[in-house]
Coordinates of C-alpha atoms and ligand atoms in Angstrom, one line a residue:
V23 CA 65.8 119.6 74.7
R24 CA 68.3 117.2 73.4
A25 CA 71.2 119.7 74.1
T26 CA 70.3 119.8 77.8
K27 CA 69.9 116.0 77.9
T28 CA 73.4 115.5 76.6
A29 CA 74.9 118.4 78.6
A30 CA 73.7 117.1 81.9
P31 CA 75.8 114.0 82.4
S32 CA 79.0 115.8 81.5
T33 CA 78.2 118.5 84.0
R34 CA 77.6 115.9 86.6
R35 CA 80.9 114.2 85.7
S36 CA 82.9 117.4 85.8
S37 CA 81.5 118.5 89.1
K38 CA 82.3 115.0 90.5
Q39 CA 85.9 115.4 89.1
R40 CA 86.2 118.9 90.7
E41 CA 84.8 117.6 94.0
A42 CA 87.4 114.7 94.0
I43 CA 90.3 117.0 93.2
A44 CA 89.2 119.6 95.8
A45 CA 88.9 116.8 98.4
Y46 CA 92.4 115.6 97.7
L47 CA 93.8 119.1 97.8
E48 CA 92.2 119.6 101.2
T49 CA 94.0 116.5 102.6
A50 CA 97.4 117.0 100.9
A51 CA 99.5 119.4 103.0
H52 CA 102.5 119.1 100.6
H53 CA 101.3 121.6 97.9
P54 CA 101.0 119.1 95.1
T55 CA 101.8 119.8 91.4
A56 CA 98.9 118.9 88.9
E57 CA 100.7 115.7 88.1
Q58 CA 100.7 114.6 91.8
V59 CA 97.0 115.5 92.0
L60 CA 96.4 113.5 88.9
R61 CA 98.2 110.4 90.3
A62 CA 96.3 110.6 93.6
V63 CA 92.8 111.3 92.1
R64 CA 93.2 108.7 89.3
K65 CA 92.9 106.0 92.0
R66 CA 89.2 107.1 92.3
I67 CA 88.6 108.3 88.7
P68 CA 90.8 106.2 86.3
A69 CA 89.6 108.2 83.2
L70 CA 91.0 111.4 84.6
G71 CA 93.5 113.3 82.3
L72 CA 96.1 116.0 83.1
A73 CA 94.2 118.6 81.0
T74 CA 91.1 118.1 83.1
V75 CA 93.1 118.3 86.4
Y76 CA 94.6 121.6 85.3
R77 CA 91.3 123.1 84.2
N78 CA 89.6 122.1 87.5
L79 CA 92.7 123.3 89.6
E80 CA 92.5 126.7 87.8
A81 CA 88.7 126.9 88.3
L82 CA 89.3 126.3 92.1
V83 CA 91.8 129.1 92.1
R84 CA 89.5 131.4 90.1
D85 CA 86.7 130.7 92.6
G86 CA 89.0 131.5 95.6
H87 CA 89.0 127.8 96.9
A88 CA 92.7 127.3 96.3
S89 CA 95.9 129.2 95.5
R90 CA 98.6 128.5 93.0
T91 CA 102.2 129.4 93.6
M92 CA 104.9 129.3 91.0
H93 CA 108.0 127.3 92.1
P94 CA 111.1 126.8 89.9
E95 CA 109.8 123.2 89.5
G96 CA 106.4 124.5 88.3
A97 CA 102.9 125.5 89.7
R98 CA 101.9 124.0 93.0
Y99 CA 98.4 124.1 94.5
D100 CA 97.2 124.9 98.0
T101 CA 93.9 125.3 99.8
R102 CA 95.3 128.2 101.7
V103 CA 94.3 131.5 100.0
D104 CA 95.8 134.0 102.6
P105 CA 99.2 135.5 102.0
H106 CA 101.9 133.2 103.3
H107 CA 105.3 132.0 102.2
H108 CA 106.8 128.6 101.5
F109 CA 109.6 126.6 102.6
T110 CA 111.0 123.9 100.2
C111 CA 113.3 121.2 101.4
S112 CA 116.1 120.8 98.9
V113 CA 116.5 117.0 99.8
C114 CA 112.9 115.6 99.7
G115 CA 111.1 118.5 98.1
I116 CA 108.4 118.8 100.7
V117 CA 106.8 122.4 100.8
E118 CA 105.7 123.8 104.1
N119 CA 103.7 127.0 104.9
V120 CA 105.5 129.9 106.6
D121 CA 103.4 132.5 108.1
P122 CA 104.4 136.2 107.5
G123 CA 105.5 137.7 110.8
P124 CA 105.2 141.3 112.2
Q125 CA 108.9 141.9 111.2
E126 CA 107.8 141.5 107.7
T127 CA 105.1 144.2 107.9
K128 CA 107.8 146.5 109.4
W129 CA 110.5 146.3 106.7
I130 CA 107.9 146.4 103.9
Q131 CA 106.5 149.7 105.5
A132 CA 110.0 151.0 105.7
F133 CA 110.6 150.1 102.1
Q134 CA 107.4 151.8 101.0
R135 CA 108.3 154.9 103.0
S136 CA 111.8 155.3 101.7
T137 CA 110.9 154.5 98.0
G138 CA 107.3 155.7 97.6
A139 CA 106.3 152.4 96.1
A140 CA 103.1 150.5 96.9
V141 CA 103.7 146.8 97.6
H142 CA 100.9 144.5 96.6
R143 CA 102.3 141.1 97.4
V144 CA 105.4 139.6 99.0
V145 CA 106.4 136.0 98.2
A146 CA 109.4 134.4 99.9
D147 CA 110.8 131.3 98.3
I148 CA 112.6 129.8 101.3
R149 CA 115.0 126.8 100.7
G150 CA 116.7 124.5 103.1
V151 CA 116.7 121.0 104.7
C152 CA 113.5 119.9 106.5
A153 CA 113.6 118.5 110.1
D154 CA 113.1 114.9 108.8
C155 CA 115.9 115.1 106.4
R156 CA 118.2 116.7 108.9
R157 CA 117.7 113.7 111.2
R158 CA 118.4 111.2 108.5
Ligands
ZN11 ZN1 113.2 117.0 103.6
ZN12 ZN1 100.9 127.2 101.1

């Protein structure tokens, strides 16, 4: 009985943290890192730590509510879970989604035909200068 009594508040606290992290991720279009999520969500939950943020982000990924992409700068999180690519601005670091086009399917099929390989995923790390930075 005592175990359930002490477990309940911590479960409530962790689901509140997960909700706050998921809510922030939903509004953040820039594919934040765990550190950026921590900085933003700490405004609402000051006691939040980086380990908790990582744990909750990974749980969201595991449950299919978010995706993680590895960038040379580290892991970034996204609420989009369908296959897509990322464009990173080398000036301001903003990350934008790039949808796979029909041309992509064509060359992957050609590659599979010529090599006999089975492609499971395609990730393009597209680099350049974003429209805002080009205007500056
Ligand atoms: Zn930029
Ligand atoms: Zn994305």
